[in-house]
PDB file of C-alpha atoms in Angstrom:
ATOM      1  CA  MET A  57     -57.102  63.818 173.906  1.00 60.00           C
ATOM      2  CA  VAL A  58     -55.654  63.202 170.205  1.00 57.00           C
ATOM      3  CA  THR A  59     -56.799  60.202 168.431  1.00 62.00           C
ATOM      4  CA  ALA A  60     -54.952  58.154 165.691  1.00 63.00           C
ATOM      5  CA  ASN A  61     -56.545  57.328 162.502  1.00 74.00           C
ATOM      6  CA  ALA A  62     -56.729  54.358 160.601  1.00 69.00           C
ATOM      7  CA  ASP A  63     -53.970  55.564 158.160  1.00 74.00           C
ATOM      8  CA  ASP A  64     -51.756  56.774 161.464  1.00 68.00           C
ATOM      9  CA  ALA A  65     -52.432  53.295 163.058  1.00 65.00           C
ATOM     10  CA  ALA A  66     -51.384  51.759 158.945  1.00 68.00           C
ATOM     11  CA  ARG A  67     -47.932  53.838 159.128  1.00 73.00           C
ATOM     12  CA  MET A  68     -47.424  52.885 162.390  1.00 68.00           C
ATOM     13  CA  THR A  69     -47.847  49.277 161.933  1.00 76.00           C
ATOM     14  CA  ASP A  70     -45.674  49.475 158.516  1.00 81.00           C
ATOM     15  CA  ALA A  71     -42.736  51.457 160.471  1.00 85.00           C
ATOM     16  CA  LEU A  72     -43.039  48.352 163.242  1.00 86.00           C
ATOM     17  CA  ALA A  73     -42.720  45.720 160.568  1.00 88.00           C
ATOM     18  CA  GLU A  74     -39.962  47.389 158.848  1.00 90.00           C
ATOM     19  CA  ALA A  75     -38.134  47.887 162.173  1.00 92.00           C
ATOM     20  CA  VAL A  76     -37.698  44.103 162.320  1.00 91.00           C
ATOM     21  CA  PRO A  77     -35.490  43.532 158.971  1.00 96.00           C
ATOM     22  CA  GLN A  78     -33.669  46.812 159.893  1.00 95.00           C
ATOM     23  CA  SER A  79     -32.907  46.076 163.514  1.00 96.00           C
ATOM     24  CA  VAL A  80     -31.139  42.347 161.999  1.00 97.00           C
ATOM     25  CA  ARG A  81     -29.183  44.692 159.501  1.00 97.00           C
ATOM     26  CA  THR A  82     -28.106  47.486 162.338  1.00 97.00           C
ATOM     27  CA  TYR A  83     -26.627  44.740 164.626  1.00 97.00           C
ATOM     28  CA  LEU A  84     -25.101  43.309 161.446  1.00 98.00           C
ATOM     29  CA  ASP A  85     -23.350  46.777 160.981  1.00 98.00           C
ATOM     30  CA  ARG A  86     -22.469  46.621 164.554  1.00 98.00           C
ATOM     31  CA  VAL A  87     -20.323  43.285 164.005  1.00 98.00           C
ATOM     32  CA  GLN A  88     -18.383  44.756 161.287  1.00 98.00           C
ATOM     33  CA  HIS A  89     -17.661  48.035 163.031  1.00 97.00           C
ATOM     34  CA  ILE A  90     -16.312  45.764 165.660  1.00 98.00           C
ATOM     35  CA  LEU A  91     -14.324  43.605 163.440  1.00 98.00           C
ATOM     36  CA  ASP A  92     -12.787  46.805 161.753  1.00 98.00           C
ATOM     37  CA  GLN A  93     -11.412  47.512 165.217  1.00 97.00           C
ATOM     38  CA  VAL A  94      -9.876  44.006 165.674  1.00 98.00           C
ATOM     39  CA  ALA A  95      -8.492  44.046 162.606  1.00 97.00           C
ATOM     40  CA  LEU A  96      -6.010  47.429 163.371  1.00 97.00           C
ATOM     41  CA  ARG A  97      -4.539  45.324 166.269  1.00 97.00           C
ATOM     42  CA  GLU A  98      -1.879  43.482 165.766  1.00 96.00           C
ATOM     43  CA  ASP A  99      -2.979  40.517 167.769  1.00 97.00           C
ATOM     44  CA  GLY A 100      -6.668  40.612 166.417  1.00 96.00           C
ATOM     45  CA  ASP A 101      -6.558  37.186 164.915  1.00 97.00           C
ATOM     46  CA  ASP A 102      -5.559  35.958 168.527  1.00 97.00           C
ATOM     47  CA  LEU A 103      -8.658  37.749 170.045  1.00 98.00           C
ATOM     48  CA  LEU A 104     -10.562  35.517 167.853  1.00 98.00           C
ATOM     49  CA  ALA A 105      -9.127  32.339 169.800  1.00 97.00           C
ATOM     50  CA  ILE A 106     -10.395  33.535 173.202  1.00 98.00           C
ATOM     51  CA  LYS A 107     -12.971  31.574 174.951  1.00 98.00           C
ATOM     52  CA  LEU A 108     -14.689  32.561 177.840  1.00 97.00           C
ATOM     53  CA  ALA A 109     -15.221  29.080 179.422  1.00 97.00           C
ATOM     54  CA  PRO A 110     -13.350  25.846 178.055  1.00 97.00           C
ATOM     55  CA  ASP A 111     -16.623  24.345 176.619  1.00 98.00           C
ATOM     56  CA  MET A 112     -17.530  27.244 175.435  1.00 97.00           C
ATOM     57  CA  PHE A 113     -17.526  28.699 171.357  1.00 98.00           C
ATOM     58  CA  ASP A 114     -14.509  30.949 170.959  1.00 98.00           C
ATOM     59  CA  THR A 115     -14.561  34.681 169.978  1.00 98.00           C
ATOM     60  CA  GLY A 116     -14.285  33.783 166.109  1.00 98.00           C
ATOM     61  CA  PHE A 117     -16.748  31.037 166.110  1.00 98.00           C
ATOM     62  CA  ASN A 118     -19.235  33.432 168.225  1.00 98.00           C
ATOM     63  CA  PHE A 119     -18.695  36.466 165.411  1.00 98.00           C
ATOM     64  CA  ALA A 120     -19.163  33.527 162.775  1.00 98.00           C
ATOM     65  CA  ILE A 121     -22.345  32.333 164.164  1.00 98.00           C
ATOM     66  CA  ALA A 122     -23.659  36.100 165.165  1.00 98.00           C
ATOM     67  CA  ILE A 123     -22.998  37.051 161.246  1.00 98.00           C
ATOM     68  CA  GLN A 124     -24.994  33.982 160.120  1.00 98.00           C
ATOM     69  CA  PHE A 125     -27.962  34.688 162.208  1.00 98.00           C
ATOM     70  CA  ALA A 126     -28.041  37.883 160.269  1.00 98.00           C
ATOM     71  CA  ALA A 127     -29.041  35.584 157.497  1.00 98.00           C
ATOM     72  CA  ARG A 128     -31.117  33.284 159.257  1.00 98.00           C
ATOM     73  CA  ALA A 129     -33.038  35.616 160.685  1.00 98.00           C
ATOM     74  CA  LEU A 130     -34.259  36.727 157.085  1.00 98.00           C
ATOM     75  CA  CYS A 131     -33.428  34.591 154.317  1.00 98.00           C
ATOM     76  CA  PRO A 132     -35.695  31.471 155.713  1.00 98.00           C
ATOM     77  CA  PRO A 133     -38.852  33.568 156.040  1.00 98.00           C
ATOM     78  CA  ALA A 134     -38.055  35.034 152.694  1.00 98.00           C
ATOM     79  CA  ARG A 135     -37.496  31.649 150.843  1.00 98.00           C
ATOM     80  CA  MET A 136     -33.743  32.572 150.540  1.00 98.00           C
ATOM     81  CA  ASP A 137     -31.006  30.142 151.271  1.00 98.00           C
ATOM     82  CA  VAL A 138     -28.524  31.016 154.107  1.00 98.00           C
ATOM     83  CA  PRO A 139     -24.714  31.178 153.438  1.00 98.00           C
ATOM     84  CA  GLU A 140     -22.246  28.656 155.296  1.00 97.00           C
ATOM     85  CA  ILE A 141     -20.059  29.676 157.896  1.00 97.00           C
ATOM     86  CA  PRO A 142     -16.363  29.416 156.934  1.00 94.00           C
ATOM     87  CA  ASP A 143     -14.219  27.172 157.850  1.00 92.00           C
ATOM     88  CA  THR A 144     -11.454  29.873 159.560  1.00 90.00           C
ATOM     89  CA  PHE A 145     -12.049  32.604 161.575  1.00 90.00           C
ATOM     90  CA  THR A 146      -9.490  35.167 160.743  1.00 96.00           C
ATOM     91  CA  CYS A 147     -10.616  38.868 161.008  1.00 97.00           C
ATOM     92  CA  ALA A 148     -10.156  38.920 157.340  1.00 97.00           C
ATOM     93  CA  THR A 149     -12.618  35.694 156.584  1.00 98.00           C
ATOM     94  CA  LEU A 150     -14.795  37.148 159.112  1.00 98.00           C
ATOM     95  CA  ARG A 151     -15.074  40.495 157.745  1.00 98.00           C
ATOM     96  CA  VAL A 152     -15.402  39.028 154.008  1.00 98.00           C
ATOM     97  CA  PHE A 153     -18.960  36.990 155.522  1.00 98.00           C
ATOM     98  CA  GLN A 154     -20.051  39.801 156.965  1.00 98.00           C
ATOM     99  CA  ARG A 155     -20.058  41.697 153.634  1.00 98.00           C
ATOM    100  CA  VAL A 156     -21.362  38.722 152.064  1.00 98.00           C
ATOM    101  CA  VAL A 157     -24.379  38.561 154.648  1.00 98.00           C
ATOM    102  CA  ALA A 158     -24.761  42.182 154.713  1.00 98.00           C
ATOM    103  CA  ASP A 159     -25.591  42.323 150.806  1.00 98.00           C
ATOM    104  CA  LEU A 160     -27.300  39.480 150.796  1.00 98.00           C
ATOM    105  CA  ILE A 161     -29.752  40.976 153.346  1.00 98.00           C
ATOM    106  CA  ALA A 162     -29.997  44.066 152.029  1.00 98.00           C
ATOM    107  CA  PRO A 163     -32.633  43.935 149.837  1.00 97.00           C
ATOM    108  CA  ILE A 164     -35.023  42.080 152.359  1.00 97.00           C
ATOM    109  CA  ARG A 165     -38.045  43.923 153.522  1.00 95.00           C
ATOM    110  CA  ALA A 166     -40.641  42.927 155.877  1.00 95.00           C
ATOM    111  CA  SER A 167     -43.310  42.000 153.186  1.00 94.00           C
ATOM    112  CA  ASP A 168     -40.777  39.629 151.642  1.00 96.00           C
ATOM    113  CA  LEU A 169     -40.667  37.777 155.367  1.00 96.00           C
ATOM    114  CA  ARG A 170     -44.171  35.674 154.526  1.00 96.00           C
ATOM    115  CA  HIS A 171     -43.321  32.066 155.307  1.00 97.00           C
ATOM    116  CA  GLU A 172     -43.484  30.063 158.223  1.00 97.00           C
ATOM    117  CA  VAL A 173     -40.375  28.476 159.449  1.00 98.00           C
ATOM    118  CA  THR A 174     -39.180  25.287 160.578  1.00 97.00           C
ATOM    119  CA  HIS A 175     -35.946  24.534 162.413  1.00 97.00           C
ATOM    120  CA  VAL A 176     -34.287  23.412 165.178  1.00 95.00           C
ATOM    121  CA  ALA A 177     -33.680  25.105 168.106  1.00 95.00           C
ATOM    122  CA  GLY A 178     -30.807  22.893 170.421  1.00 94.00           C
ATOM    123  CA  GLU A 179     -33.349  19.622 170.330  1.00 96.00           C
ATOM    124  CA  ALA A 180     -36.282  21.593 169.607  1.00 96.00           C
ATOM    125  CA  LYS A 181     -38.021  21.231 166.495  1.00 97.00           C
ATOM    126  CA  LEU A 182     -40.219  24.300 166.096  1.00 97.00           C
ATOM    127  CA  THR A 183     -42.355  26.334 163.166  1.00 98.00           C
ATOM    128  CA  GLN A 184     -43.145  29.781 163.571  1.00 97.00           C
ATOM    129  CA  ASP A 185     -44.660  32.266 161.695  1.00 95.00           C
ATOM    130  CA  PRO A 186     -42.295  34.899 160.344  1.00 94.00           C
ATOM    131  CA  ALA A 187     -42.817  37.785 163.078  1.00 93.00           C
ATOM    132  CA  SER A 188     -42.154  35.003 166.260  1.00 94.00           C
ATOM    133  CA  TYR A 189     -39.205  33.277 164.138  1.00 96.00           C
ATOM    134  CA  VAL A 190     -37.369  36.417 163.952  1.00 96.00           C
ATOM    135  CA  MET A 191     -38.230  38.451 167.130  1.00 95.00           C
ATOM    136  CA  LEU A 192     -38.211  35.526 169.290  1.00 95.00           C
ATOM    137  CA  PHE A 193     -35.548  33.176 167.850  1.00 97.00           C
ATOM    138  CA  ALA A 194     -33.482  34.503 165.503  1.00 98.00           C
ATOM    139  CA  LEU A 195     -32.480  38.304 166.801  1.00 97.00           C
ATOM    140  CA  PRO A 196     -32.272  37.042 170.183  1.00 97.00           C
ATOM    141  CA  ASN A 197     -29.612  34.307 168.968  1.00 98.00           C
ATOM    142  CA  MET A 198     -27.805  37.081 167.012  1.00 98.00           C
ATOM    143  CA  ILE A 199     -27.333  39.345 169.920  1.00 98.00           C
ATOM    144  CA  PHE A 200     -26.395  36.351 172.021  1.00 98.00           C
ATOM    145  CA  HIS A 201     -23.543  35.443 170.086  1.00 98.00           C
ATOM    146  CA  LEU A 202     -22.376  39.039 169.368  1.00 98.00           C
ATOM    147  CA  SER A 203     -22.969  39.427 173.569  1.00 98.00           C
ATOM    148  CA  LEU A 204     -20.659  36.536 173.842  1.00 98.00           C
ATOM    149  CA  ALA A 205     -18.219  37.527 170.901  1.00 98.00           C
ATOM    150  CA  TYR A 206     -18.165  41.159 172.561  1.00 98.00           C
ATOM    151  CA  ALA A 207     -16.804  39.849 176.229  1.00 98.00           C
ATOM    152  CA  GLY A 208     -14.390  37.572 174.095  1.00 98.00           C
ATOM    153  CA  LEU A 209     -12.870  40.786 172.932  1.00 98.00           C
ATOM    154  CA  ARG A 210     -13.233  42.630 176.404  1.00 97.00           C
ATOM    155  CA  HIS A 211     -11.774  39.860 178.331  1.00 97.00           C
ATOM    156  CA  GLY A 212      -9.008  39.564 176.004  1.00 97.00           C
ATOM    157  CA  GLY A 213      -7.990  43.416 177.290  1.00 97.00           C
ATOM    158  CA  MET A 214      -9.679  44.946 173.892  1.00 97.00           C
ATOM    159  CA  GLN A 215     -11.550  48.531 174.930  1.00 96.00           C
ATOM    160  CA  ILE A 216     -14.553  48.014 173.147  1.00 96.00           C
ATOM    161  CA  GLY A 217     -17.331  49.538 174.941  1.00 94.00           C
ATOM    162  CA  LYS A 218     -21.627  49.793 174.665  1.00 93.00           C
ATOM    163  CA  ALA A 219     -21.096  52.506 172.005  1.00 94.00           C
ATOM    164  CA  ASP A 220     -19.652  50.086 169.884  1.00 95.00           C
ATOM    165  CA  PHE A 221     -22.174  47.248 170.520  1.00 93.00           C
ATOM    166  CA  ASP A 222     -25.526  49.155 169.478  1.00 92.00           C
ATOM    167  CA  GLY A 223     -23.819  52.345 167.966  1.00 91.00           C
ATOM    168  CA  LEU A 224     -26.261  54.872 170.072  1.00 91.00           C
ATOM    169  CA  HIS A 225     -24.427  55.659 173.039  1.00 91.00           C
ATOM    170  CA  VAL A 226     -21.916  58.463 173.479  1.00 91.00           C
ATOM    171  CA  TYR A 227     -19.293  58.485 176.324  1.00 85.00           C
TER     172      TYR A 227
END
């Protein structure tokens, strides 16, 4: 039987902690990948206007929320400001917004995520430690809105798949 020593446990803990901001950056990179594909289409901006149901946000706004959630995930626990969502949701404005957020969060490391975050989730006012805030609130919300944007594009006939969404699968 192999047993881990304290140094192994510390390395594992450090690696898991660093996986938190890396997960946020990875999904933000997937947004860029998908928006790059949308930009190649003549009907790309039209696809961003698709709603899956009349009372839901359109695909472009879901992309904008997903992008902003990357900043919302990492900036508040690092005591940094979160950029505002752009006023319009064209492929061009979303790609610029994605780049701004990617540049903003690029230097953030797990060790920067030290502060509790008080925020609103729907009508609930919450205060969460950094790990709970990122892993139980912000990252799931980012993936939720990215999923809805993906579903809107698929509904509009765009041929994208799981490999585009996660960057890992190959078909």
